[in-house]
C-alpha positions as a printed NumPy array, in Angstrom:
array([[355.602, 103.593,  66.707],
       [355.976, 105.364,  70.047],
       [355.505, 103.641,  73.426],
       [352.427, 105.803,  74.025],
       [350.772, 104.728,  70.751],
       [351.45 , 101.05 ,  71.546],
       [350.007, 101.455,  75.047],
       [346.927, 103.254,  73.693],
       [346.278, 100.473,  71.169],
       [346.674,  97.863,  73.893],
       [344.314,  99.742,  76.222],
       [341.656, 100.109,  73.512],
       [341.934,  96.41 ,  72.607],
       [341.59 ,  95.435,  76.272],
       [338.538,  97.696,  76.685],
       [336.861,  96.193,  73.611],
       [337.55 ,  92.652,  74.846],
       [336.183,  93.352,  78.342],
       [333.115,  95.156,  77.003],
       [332.194,  92.137,  74.867],
       [332.643,  89.725,  77.794],
       [330.685,  91.817,  80.313],
       [327.558,  92.672,  78.37 ],
       [324.824,  94.536,  80.184],
       [321.462,  92.82 ,  80.464],
       [318.467,  95.024,  79.69 ],
       [316.023,  94.866,  82.591],
       [312.424,  96.084,  82.443],
       [309.831,  96.382,  85.184],
       [306.68 ,  94.331,  84.659],
       [304.556,  97.454,  85.217],
       [306.242, 100.778,  84.411],
       [303.519, 102.657,  86.323],
       [304.074, 100.737,  89.561],
       [306.173, 102.25 ,  92.366],
       [307.991,  99.115,  93.542],
       [309.59 ,  99.136,  97.015],
       [312.617,  97.313,  95.604],
       [314.37 ,  99.109,  92.747],
       [316.513,  96.913,  90.497],
       [319.708,  98.486,  89.186],
       [320.887,  95.632,  86.993],
       [321.321,  91.944,  86.262],
       [324.622,  90.194,  85.581],
       [324.582,  86.753,  83.973],
       [327.719,  84.626,  84.112],
       [328.523,  83.112,  81.693],
       [326.702,  85.003,  78.968],
       [325.505,  83.204,  76.927],
       [324.573,  80.499,  79.435],
       [326.152,  77.104,  78.715],
       [324.063,  73.957,  78.891],
       [325.227,  71.521,  81.577],
       [327.374,  74.148,  83.321],
       [326.636,  76.43 ,  86.292],
       [325.028,  79.777,  85.448],
       [324.773,  82.603,  87.966],
       [322.187,  85.375,  87.867],
       [323.135,  88.347,  90.12 ],
       [320.467,  90.996,  90.624],
       [321.618,  94.317,  92.108],
       [318.822,  96.141,  93.913],
       [317.983,  98.802,  96.478],
       [315.24 ,  99.028,  99.089],
       [313.872, 101.743, 101.396],
       [312.473,  99.215, 103.894],
       [313.972,  96.254, 105.743],
       [312.871,  92.881, 104.371],
       [312.903,  89.995, 106.857],
       [311.569,  87.219, 104.626],
       [309.978,  86.559, 101.281],
       [309.99 ,  84.574,  98.077],
       [311.324,  84.854,  94.552],
       [308.883,  83.603,  91.936],
       [310.577,  82.888,  88.607],
       [308.898,  82.163,  85.281],
       [310.878,  81.25 ,  82.167],
       [309.625,  81.463,  78.584],
       [311.157,  80.159,  75.361],
       [310.089,  81.954,  72.18 ],
       [307.062,  83.301,  74.099],
       [305.97 ,  79.903,  75.457],
       [305.939,  79.453,  79.24 ],
       [308.195,  76.47 ,  79.952],
       [309.264,  76.614,  83.606],
       [308.317,  78.076,  87.001],
       [310.094,  77.888,  90.32 ],
       [309.897,  79.538,  93.723],
       [312.818,  80.181,  96.09 ],
       [313.037,  81.532,  99.608],
       [314.468,  85.056,  99.396],
       [316.759,  84.378, 102.364],
       [318.349,  81.44 , 100.499],
       [319.392,  83.832,  97.696],
       [320.577,  86.799,  99.817],
       [321.366,  87.588, 103.468],
       [318.327,  88.247, 105.644],
       [317.155,  90.478, 106.984],
       [317.786,  92.669, 103.954],
       [318.785,  96.055, 105.355],
       [317.76 ,  99.412, 103.908],
       [320.066, 100.233, 100.989],
       [321.82 ,  98.218,  98.305],
       [321.774,  94.421,  98.205],
       [322.334,  91.567,  95.752],
       [320.153,  88.546,  95.068],
       [322.216,  85.762,  93.542],
       [320.982,  82.465,  92.131],
       [323.102,  79.734,  90.553],
       [321.752,  76.807,  88.603],
       [322.952,  74.135,  86.193],
       [320.731,  73.849,  83.126],
       [320.365,  70.3  ,  81.775],
       [322.485,  69.387,  78.753],
       [319.343,  68.807,  76.688],
       [318.125,  72.41 ,  77.155],
       [317.507,  73.86 ,  73.671],
       [319.8  ,  76.728,  72.682],
       [318.243,  80.08 ,  71.876],
       [316.664,  83.173,  73.372],
       [314.79 ,  82.93 ,  76.674],
       [312.93 ,  85.484,  78.776],
       [312.727,  85.462,  82.549],
       [310.176,  87.161,  84.789],
       [311.008,  87.466,  88.483],
       [308.694,  88.667,  91.238],
       [310.005,  89.407,  94.709],
       [307.364,  89.006,  97.414],
       [307.665,  89.858, 101.099],
       [306.603,  87.5  , 103.916],
       [302.959,  88.616, 103.542],
       [303.065,  87.952,  99.758],
       [303.096,  91.667,  98.897],
       [304.888,  92.256,  95.573],
       [308.082,  94.221,  96.221],
       [309.304,  94.206,  92.62 ],
       [308.731,  92.492,  89.303],
       [311.283,  92.487,  86.5  ],
       [311.708,  90.931,  83.055],
       [314.872,  90.314,  81.066],
       [316.151,  88.098,  78.28 ],
       [319.103,  85.744,  78.214],
       [320.702,  83.387,  75.722],
       [321.578,  79.732,  76.004],
       [324.509,  78.985,  73.744],
       [324.68 ,  76.372,  71.03 ],
       [327.759,  74.721,  72.534],
       [327.41 ,  72.23 ,  75.371],
       [329.821,  72.045,  78.249],
       [332.512,  69.382,  78.441],
       [330.299,  67.505,  80.941],
       [327.792,  66.741,  78.141],
       [330.335,  64.946,  75.962]])
């Protein structure tokens, strides 16, 4: 086997490993006909699947045409279609404010209790400005793994 063939096999194996670790999350707008002021480019969830009892980070990459000085994130979580949890966060606690025109990231970390049931969840997030005007609304799914973290043992 030549050095080139060995390198190619290694590169392909590495690519396949990385692509399974960094899976893209499908994001959908709540209303496809709405022209939201904040456009969401993607959501990264680390780790994926989320581990019970361990920190999980949701990073939302977005873009805006207008400066945002304040606002709220309203989050609703469903499990097998049943609404199970709601929470509201100050936008400026999850990103730097004021949000300038252009690209920005909203990042939220949370530890899910060890008793959280494993399975498929869906999350709906609305971003509101300081006057409660809806800037964007997205939906996406995420998984909570069957294995607990070491902290649960």
